[in-house]
Short mmCIF file of C-alpha atoms in Angstrom, two decimals:
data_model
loop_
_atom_site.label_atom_id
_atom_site.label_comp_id
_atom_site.label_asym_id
_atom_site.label_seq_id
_atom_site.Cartn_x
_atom_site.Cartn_y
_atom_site.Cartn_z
CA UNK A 1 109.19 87.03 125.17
CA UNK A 2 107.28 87.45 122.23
CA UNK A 3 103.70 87.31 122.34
CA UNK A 4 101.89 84.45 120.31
CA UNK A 5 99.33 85.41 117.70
CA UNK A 6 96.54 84.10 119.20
CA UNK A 7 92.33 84.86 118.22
CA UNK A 8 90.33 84.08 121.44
CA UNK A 9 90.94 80.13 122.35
CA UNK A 10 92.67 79.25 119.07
CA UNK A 11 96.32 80.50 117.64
CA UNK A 12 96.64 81.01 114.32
CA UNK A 13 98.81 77.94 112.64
CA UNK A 14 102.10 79.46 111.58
CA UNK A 15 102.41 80.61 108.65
CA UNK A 16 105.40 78.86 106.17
CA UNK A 17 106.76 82.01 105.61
CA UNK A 18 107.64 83.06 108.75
CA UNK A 19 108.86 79.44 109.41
CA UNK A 20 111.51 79.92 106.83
CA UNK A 21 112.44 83.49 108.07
CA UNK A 22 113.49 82.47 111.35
CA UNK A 23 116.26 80.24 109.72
CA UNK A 24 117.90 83.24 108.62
CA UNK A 25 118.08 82.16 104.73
CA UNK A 26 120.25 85.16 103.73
CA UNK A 27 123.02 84.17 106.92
CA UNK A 28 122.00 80.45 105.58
CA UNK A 29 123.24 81.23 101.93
CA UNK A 30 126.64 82.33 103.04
CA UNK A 31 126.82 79.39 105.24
CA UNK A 32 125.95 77.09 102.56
CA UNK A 33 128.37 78.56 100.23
CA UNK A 34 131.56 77.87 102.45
CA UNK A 35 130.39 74.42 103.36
CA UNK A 36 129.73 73.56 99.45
CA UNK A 37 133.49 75.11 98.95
CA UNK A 38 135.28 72.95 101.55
CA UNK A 39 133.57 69.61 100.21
CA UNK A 40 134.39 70.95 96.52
CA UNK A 41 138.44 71.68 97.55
CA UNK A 42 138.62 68.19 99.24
CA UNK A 43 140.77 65.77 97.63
CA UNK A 44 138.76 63.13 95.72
CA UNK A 45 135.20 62.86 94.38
CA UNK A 46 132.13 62.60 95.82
CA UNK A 47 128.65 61.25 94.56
CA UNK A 48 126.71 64.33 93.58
CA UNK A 49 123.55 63.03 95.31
CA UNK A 50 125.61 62.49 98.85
CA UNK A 51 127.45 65.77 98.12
CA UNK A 52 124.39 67.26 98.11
CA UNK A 53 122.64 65.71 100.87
CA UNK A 54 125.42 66.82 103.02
CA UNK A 55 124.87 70.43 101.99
CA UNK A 56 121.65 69.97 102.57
CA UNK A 57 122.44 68.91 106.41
CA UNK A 58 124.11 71.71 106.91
CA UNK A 59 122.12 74.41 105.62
CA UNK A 60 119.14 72.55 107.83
CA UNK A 61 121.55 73.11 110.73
CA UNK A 62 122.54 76.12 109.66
CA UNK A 63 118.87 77.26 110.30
CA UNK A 64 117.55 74.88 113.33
CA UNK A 65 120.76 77.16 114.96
CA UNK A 66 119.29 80.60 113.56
CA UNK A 67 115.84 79.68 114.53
CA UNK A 68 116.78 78.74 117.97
CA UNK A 69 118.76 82.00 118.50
CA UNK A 70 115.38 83.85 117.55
CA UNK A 71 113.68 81.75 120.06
CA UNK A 72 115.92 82.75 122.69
CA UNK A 73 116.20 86.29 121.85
CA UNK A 74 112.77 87.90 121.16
CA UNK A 75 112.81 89.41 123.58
CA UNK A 76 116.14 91.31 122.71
CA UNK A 77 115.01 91.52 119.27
CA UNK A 78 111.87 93.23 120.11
CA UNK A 79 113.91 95.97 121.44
CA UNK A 80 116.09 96.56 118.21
CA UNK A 81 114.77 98.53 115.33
CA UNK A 82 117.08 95.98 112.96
CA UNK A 83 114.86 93.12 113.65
CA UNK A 84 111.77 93.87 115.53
CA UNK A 85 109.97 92.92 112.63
CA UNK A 86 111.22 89.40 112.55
CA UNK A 87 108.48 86.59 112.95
CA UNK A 88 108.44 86.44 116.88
CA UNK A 89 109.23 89.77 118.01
CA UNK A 90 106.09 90.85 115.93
CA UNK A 91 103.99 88.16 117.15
CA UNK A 92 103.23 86.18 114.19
CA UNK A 93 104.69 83.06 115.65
CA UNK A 94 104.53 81.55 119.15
CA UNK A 95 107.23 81.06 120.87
CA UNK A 96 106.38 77.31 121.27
CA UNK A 97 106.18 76.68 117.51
CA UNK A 98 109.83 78.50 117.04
CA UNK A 99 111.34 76.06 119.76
CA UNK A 100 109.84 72.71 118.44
CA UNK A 101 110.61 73.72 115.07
CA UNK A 102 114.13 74.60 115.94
CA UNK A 103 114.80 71.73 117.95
CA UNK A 104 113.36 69.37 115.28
CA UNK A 105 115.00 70.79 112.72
CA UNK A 106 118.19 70.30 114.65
CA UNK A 107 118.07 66.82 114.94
CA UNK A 108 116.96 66.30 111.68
CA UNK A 109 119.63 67.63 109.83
CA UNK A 110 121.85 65.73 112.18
CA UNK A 111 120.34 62.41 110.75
CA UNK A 112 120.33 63.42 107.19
CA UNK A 113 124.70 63.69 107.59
CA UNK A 114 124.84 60.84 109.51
CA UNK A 115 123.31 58.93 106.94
CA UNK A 116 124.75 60.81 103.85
CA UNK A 117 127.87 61.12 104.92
CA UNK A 118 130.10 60.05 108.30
CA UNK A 119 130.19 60.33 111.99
CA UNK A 120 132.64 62.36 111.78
CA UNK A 121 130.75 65.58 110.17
CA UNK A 122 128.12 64.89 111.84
CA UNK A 123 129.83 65.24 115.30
CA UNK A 124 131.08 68.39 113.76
CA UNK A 125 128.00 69.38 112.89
CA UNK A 126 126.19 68.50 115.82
CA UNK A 127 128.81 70.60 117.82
CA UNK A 128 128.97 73.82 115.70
CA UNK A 129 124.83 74.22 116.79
CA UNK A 130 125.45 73.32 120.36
CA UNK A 131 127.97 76.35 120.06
CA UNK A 132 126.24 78.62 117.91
CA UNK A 133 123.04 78.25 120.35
CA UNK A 134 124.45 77.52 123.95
CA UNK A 135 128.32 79.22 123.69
CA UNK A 136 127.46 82.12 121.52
CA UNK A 137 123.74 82.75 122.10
CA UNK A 138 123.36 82.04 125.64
CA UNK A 139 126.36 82.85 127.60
CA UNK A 140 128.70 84.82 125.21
CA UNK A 141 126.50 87.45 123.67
CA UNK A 142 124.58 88.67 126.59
CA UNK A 143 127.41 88.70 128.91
CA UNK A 144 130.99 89.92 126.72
CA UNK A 145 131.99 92.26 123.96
CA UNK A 146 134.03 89.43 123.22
CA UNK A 147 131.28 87.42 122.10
CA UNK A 148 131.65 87.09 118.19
CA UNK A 149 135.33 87.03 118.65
CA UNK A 150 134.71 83.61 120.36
CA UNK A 151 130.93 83.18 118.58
CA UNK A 152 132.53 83.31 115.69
CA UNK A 153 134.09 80.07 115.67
CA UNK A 154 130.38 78.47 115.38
CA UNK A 155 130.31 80.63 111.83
CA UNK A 156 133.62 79.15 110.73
CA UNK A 157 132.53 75.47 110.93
CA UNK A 158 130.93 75.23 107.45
CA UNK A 159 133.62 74.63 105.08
CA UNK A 160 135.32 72.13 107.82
CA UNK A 161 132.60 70.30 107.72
CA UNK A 162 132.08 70.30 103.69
CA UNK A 163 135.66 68.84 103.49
CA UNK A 164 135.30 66.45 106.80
CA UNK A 165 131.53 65.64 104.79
CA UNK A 166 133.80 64.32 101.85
CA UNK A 167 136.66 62.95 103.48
CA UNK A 168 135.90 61.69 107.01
CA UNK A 169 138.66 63.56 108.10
CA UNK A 170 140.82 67.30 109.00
CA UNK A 171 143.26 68.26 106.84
CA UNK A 172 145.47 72.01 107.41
CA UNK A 173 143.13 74.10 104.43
CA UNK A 174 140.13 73.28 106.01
CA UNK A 175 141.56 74.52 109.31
CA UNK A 176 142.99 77.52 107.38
CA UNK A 177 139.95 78.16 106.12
CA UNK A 178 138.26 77.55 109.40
CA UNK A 179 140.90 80.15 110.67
CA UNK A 180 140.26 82.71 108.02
CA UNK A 181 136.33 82.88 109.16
CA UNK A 182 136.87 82.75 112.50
CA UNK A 183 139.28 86.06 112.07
CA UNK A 184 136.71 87.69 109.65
CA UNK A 185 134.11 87.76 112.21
CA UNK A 186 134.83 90.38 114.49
CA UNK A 187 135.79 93.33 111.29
CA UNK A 188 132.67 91.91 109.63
CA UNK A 189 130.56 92.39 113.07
CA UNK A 190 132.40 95.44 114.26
CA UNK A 191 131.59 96.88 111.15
CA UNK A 192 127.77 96.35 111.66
CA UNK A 193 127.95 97.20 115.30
CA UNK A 194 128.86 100.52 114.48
CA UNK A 195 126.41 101.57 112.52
CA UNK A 196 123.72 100.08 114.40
CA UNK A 197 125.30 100.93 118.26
CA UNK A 198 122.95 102.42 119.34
CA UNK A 199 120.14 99.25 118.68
CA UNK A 200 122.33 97.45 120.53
CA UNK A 201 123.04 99.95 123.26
CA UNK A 202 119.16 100.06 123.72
CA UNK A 203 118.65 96.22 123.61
CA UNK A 204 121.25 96.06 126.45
CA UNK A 205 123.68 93.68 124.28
CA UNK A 206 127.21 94.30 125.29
CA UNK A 207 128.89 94.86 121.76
CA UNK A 208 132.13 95.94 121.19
CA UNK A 209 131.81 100.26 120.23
CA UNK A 210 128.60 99.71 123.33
CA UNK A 211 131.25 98.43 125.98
CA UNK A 212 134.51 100.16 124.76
CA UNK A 213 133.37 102.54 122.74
CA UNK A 214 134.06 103.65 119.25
CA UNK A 215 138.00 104.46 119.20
CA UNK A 216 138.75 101.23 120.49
CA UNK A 217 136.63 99.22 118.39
CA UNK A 218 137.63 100.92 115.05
CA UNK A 219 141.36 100.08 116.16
CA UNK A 220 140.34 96.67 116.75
CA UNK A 221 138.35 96.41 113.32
CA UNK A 222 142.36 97.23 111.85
CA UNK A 223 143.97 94.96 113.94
CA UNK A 224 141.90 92.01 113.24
CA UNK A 225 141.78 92.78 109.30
CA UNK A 226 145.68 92.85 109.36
CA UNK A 227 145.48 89.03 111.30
CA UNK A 228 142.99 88.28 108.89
CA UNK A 229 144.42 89.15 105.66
CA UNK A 230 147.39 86.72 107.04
CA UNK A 231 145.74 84.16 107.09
CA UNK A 232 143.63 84.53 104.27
CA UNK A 233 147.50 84.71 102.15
CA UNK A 234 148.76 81.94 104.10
CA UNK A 235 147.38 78.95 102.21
CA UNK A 236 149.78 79.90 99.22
CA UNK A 237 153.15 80.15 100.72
CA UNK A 238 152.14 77.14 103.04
CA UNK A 239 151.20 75.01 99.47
CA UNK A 240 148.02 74.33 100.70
CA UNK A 241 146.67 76.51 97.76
CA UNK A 242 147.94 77.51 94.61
CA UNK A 243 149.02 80.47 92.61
CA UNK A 244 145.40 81.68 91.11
CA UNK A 245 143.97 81.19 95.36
CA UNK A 246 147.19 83.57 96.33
CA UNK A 247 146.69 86.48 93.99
CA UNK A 248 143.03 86.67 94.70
CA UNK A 249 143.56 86.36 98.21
CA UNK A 250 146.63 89.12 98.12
CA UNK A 251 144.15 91.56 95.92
CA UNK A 252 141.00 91.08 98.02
CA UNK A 253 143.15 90.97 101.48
CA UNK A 254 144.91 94.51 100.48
CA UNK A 255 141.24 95.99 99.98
CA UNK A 256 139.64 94.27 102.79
CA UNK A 257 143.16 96.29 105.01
CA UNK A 258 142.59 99.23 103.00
CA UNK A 259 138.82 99.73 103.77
CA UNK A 260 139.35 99.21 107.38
CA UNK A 261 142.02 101.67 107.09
CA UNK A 262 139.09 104.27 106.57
CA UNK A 263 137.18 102.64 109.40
CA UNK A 264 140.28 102.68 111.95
CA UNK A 265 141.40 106.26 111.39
CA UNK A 266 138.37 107.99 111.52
CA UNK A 267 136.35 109.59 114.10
CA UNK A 268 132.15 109.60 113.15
CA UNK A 269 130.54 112.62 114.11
CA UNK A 270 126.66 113.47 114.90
CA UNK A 271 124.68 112.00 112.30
CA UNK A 272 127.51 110.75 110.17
CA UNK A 273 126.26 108.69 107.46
CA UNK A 274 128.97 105.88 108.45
CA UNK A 275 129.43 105.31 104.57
CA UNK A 276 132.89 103.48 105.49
CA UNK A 277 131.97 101.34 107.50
CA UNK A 278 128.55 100.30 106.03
CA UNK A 279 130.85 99.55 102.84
CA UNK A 280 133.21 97.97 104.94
CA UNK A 281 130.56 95.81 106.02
CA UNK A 282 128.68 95.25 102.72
CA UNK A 283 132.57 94.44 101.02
CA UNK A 284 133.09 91.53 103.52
CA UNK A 285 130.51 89.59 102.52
CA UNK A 286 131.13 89.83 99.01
CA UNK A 287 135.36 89.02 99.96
CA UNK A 288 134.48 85.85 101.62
CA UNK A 289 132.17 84.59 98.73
CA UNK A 290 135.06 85.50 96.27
CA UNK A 291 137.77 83.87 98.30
CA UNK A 292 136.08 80.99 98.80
CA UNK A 293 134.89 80.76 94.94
CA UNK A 294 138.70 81.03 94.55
CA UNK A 295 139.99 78.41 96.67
CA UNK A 296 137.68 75.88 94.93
CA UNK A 297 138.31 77.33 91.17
CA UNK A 298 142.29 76.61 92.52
CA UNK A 299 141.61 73.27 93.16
CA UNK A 300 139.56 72.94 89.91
CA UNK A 301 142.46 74.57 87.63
CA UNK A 302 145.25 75.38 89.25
CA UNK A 303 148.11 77.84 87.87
CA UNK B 1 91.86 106.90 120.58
CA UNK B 2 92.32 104.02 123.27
CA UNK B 3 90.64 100.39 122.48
CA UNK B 4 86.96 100.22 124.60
CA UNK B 5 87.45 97.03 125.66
CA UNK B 6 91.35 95.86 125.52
CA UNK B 7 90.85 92.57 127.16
CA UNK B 8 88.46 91.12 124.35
CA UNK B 9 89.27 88.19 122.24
CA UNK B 10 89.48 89.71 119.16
CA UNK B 11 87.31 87.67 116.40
CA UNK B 12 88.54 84.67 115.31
CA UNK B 13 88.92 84.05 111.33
CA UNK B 14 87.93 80.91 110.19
CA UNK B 15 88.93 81.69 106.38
CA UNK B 16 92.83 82.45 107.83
CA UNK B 17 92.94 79.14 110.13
CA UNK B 18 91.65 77.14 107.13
CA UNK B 19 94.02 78.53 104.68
CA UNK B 20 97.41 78.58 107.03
CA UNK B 21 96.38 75.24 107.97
CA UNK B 22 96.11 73.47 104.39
CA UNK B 23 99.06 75.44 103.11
CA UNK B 24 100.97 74.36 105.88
CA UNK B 25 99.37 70.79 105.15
CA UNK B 26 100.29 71.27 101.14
CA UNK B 27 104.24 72.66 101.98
CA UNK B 28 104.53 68.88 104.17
CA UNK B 29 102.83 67.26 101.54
CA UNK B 30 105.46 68.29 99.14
CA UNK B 31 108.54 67.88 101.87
CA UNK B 32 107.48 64.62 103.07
CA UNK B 33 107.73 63.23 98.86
CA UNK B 34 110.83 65.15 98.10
CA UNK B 35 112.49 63.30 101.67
CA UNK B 36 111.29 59.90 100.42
CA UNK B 37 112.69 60.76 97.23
CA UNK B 38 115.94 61.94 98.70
CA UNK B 39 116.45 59.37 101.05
CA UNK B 40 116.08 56.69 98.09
CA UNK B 41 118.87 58.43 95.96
CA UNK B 42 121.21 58.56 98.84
CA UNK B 43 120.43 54.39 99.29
CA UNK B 44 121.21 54.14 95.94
CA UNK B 45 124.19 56.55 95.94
CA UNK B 46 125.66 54.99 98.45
CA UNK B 47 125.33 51.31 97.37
CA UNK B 48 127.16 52.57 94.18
CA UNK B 49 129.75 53.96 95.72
CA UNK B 50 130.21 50.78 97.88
CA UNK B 51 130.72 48.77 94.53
#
């Protein structure tokens, strides 16, 4: 566990900065932007001010989840060059602060749904932390390779609950969409994992190229990209989406194949630079903000 | 070179307690108006949209 900056007697108050770094804001921003697409692709209109509130909610979740996972995990942090310098690991906040902050945020942004928006996406809301923190955190990462193949289902709530946020209730695109995160996790994290394996090796956590090594997981990274990019195209021929949502989807989904084509079918040697895979990894992000840009410019003018 | 006396407190700065503590106290300021203010457009928002 981290150790709290203290001076004699007194601890330091925490700093605001390092408040709003254990939220993750950059994981936050992605988070935000699938939520915001899934209440902009729902049918009807919502008031901009509860719209917003509701975005609001879930970015506040969004972070009261990230913050508690850096509670819980300083200790595993501290061990990985990637983010031993993050607020707890390098003692600039106690542990204590991290947890009530966490834990308040939590709840807050619970209320701020339930009275923006419905019961319904605020269940939904109120589940995806309880995942993200007690599923994914807790049990799944420490414990199976598995764990962001599963974990990643807390990452994939977002845009259900934009469109639940708007409409009180599921319809199939949100669950395609839900679908098409959940499936990008593991290429997306793979992708990571291999670049930084041997952080994780050290902090003990049992990632995929860690547990069964790097042949496996680069097949894996193919397989799941192939799943992926089906279900990324499926909206279209299903009618959930239209014409201008399919060929961006087809375009992006072929590259998305294509890149972890490299990834699959190669072998890294000593100090490779991993350059596919670190552009496999930086080209996911950008895919999911461009598919999800498209499926809400579909809905706005569609072909 | 290894610290002479490891277990001392090390000396506490009144300047960096004072200023955490009222920028912390200025950031709540700020969140606490901008929730009132939030909370009142989603009252009105949603009386709107009942009508």
């Amino acid at each position: 566990m981290a150790q709290s900056l203290t001076h004699g007697e007194t601890a330091l108050p925490a700093d605001w900065r390092d408040l709003f770094a254990l939220t993750k804001p950059r994981v936050m921003s992605l988070v935000v932007f699938t939520a915001l697409c899934g209440l902009l692709a729902a049918p009807g209109q919502v008031h901009p001010v509860l719209a917003f509130s509701s975005i609001l909610a879930i970015a506040l979740g969004a972070g009261a989840s990230g913050a508690l996972n850096q509670w819980y995990e300083a200790g595993l942090d501290a061990r990985m060059k990637r983010t031993a310098g993050r607020p707890l690991p390098a003692g600039r906040l106690d542990p204590q602060t991290a947890l009530q902050f966490g834990v308040g945020l939590a709840a807050f942004s619970l209320f701020l749904m339930l009275f923006a928006s419905n019961w319904q996406a605020t269940l939904l809301l109120a589940a995806s932390i309880l995942f993200y923190v007690f599923v994914y955190t807790m049990w799944l990462k420490p414990r199976t390779p598995q764990n962001i193949v599963i974990g990643g289902a807390a990452g994939a709530f977002p845009p259900l609950i934009g469109w639940v946020a708007a409409t009180g209730s599921v319809a199939p695109l949100p669950v395609l969409l839900f679908l098409l995160i959940f499936l990008w996790t593991p290429p997306h994290f793979w992708a990571l994992a291999l670049f930084v394996r041997s952080d994780y090796a050290a902090a003990g956590i049992p990632m995929m190229p860690v547990v069964a090594g790097e042949k496996s997981t680069r097949r894996q990274i193919l397989a799941y990209a192939l799943i992926m990019a089906a279900a990324a195209i499926a909206p279209w021929p299903l009618g959930y989406a239209g014409a201008l949502y399919g060929w961006v989807a087809v375009v992006l989904s072929a590259l998305f194949v294509l890149l972890s084509l490299q990834v699959g079918t190669r072998t890294a040697r000593e100090g490779d630079a991993m350059t596919p895979e670190k552009r496999l990894f930086a080209f996911s992000i950008a895919y999911l903000f461009v598919l999800f840009g498209a499926v809400v410019a579909d809905h706005w003018w569609p072909l | 070179m290894t610290d002479p006396t490891p277990d001392a407190p090390e000396p506490f700065d009144e300047a960096e307690y004072r200023r955490r503590q009222r920028s912390r106290a200025n950031l709540m300021a700020v969140l606490l108006f901008a929730l009132a203010l939030l909370f009142f457009f989603i009252t009105i928002a949603k009386m709107t949209v009942l009508k």
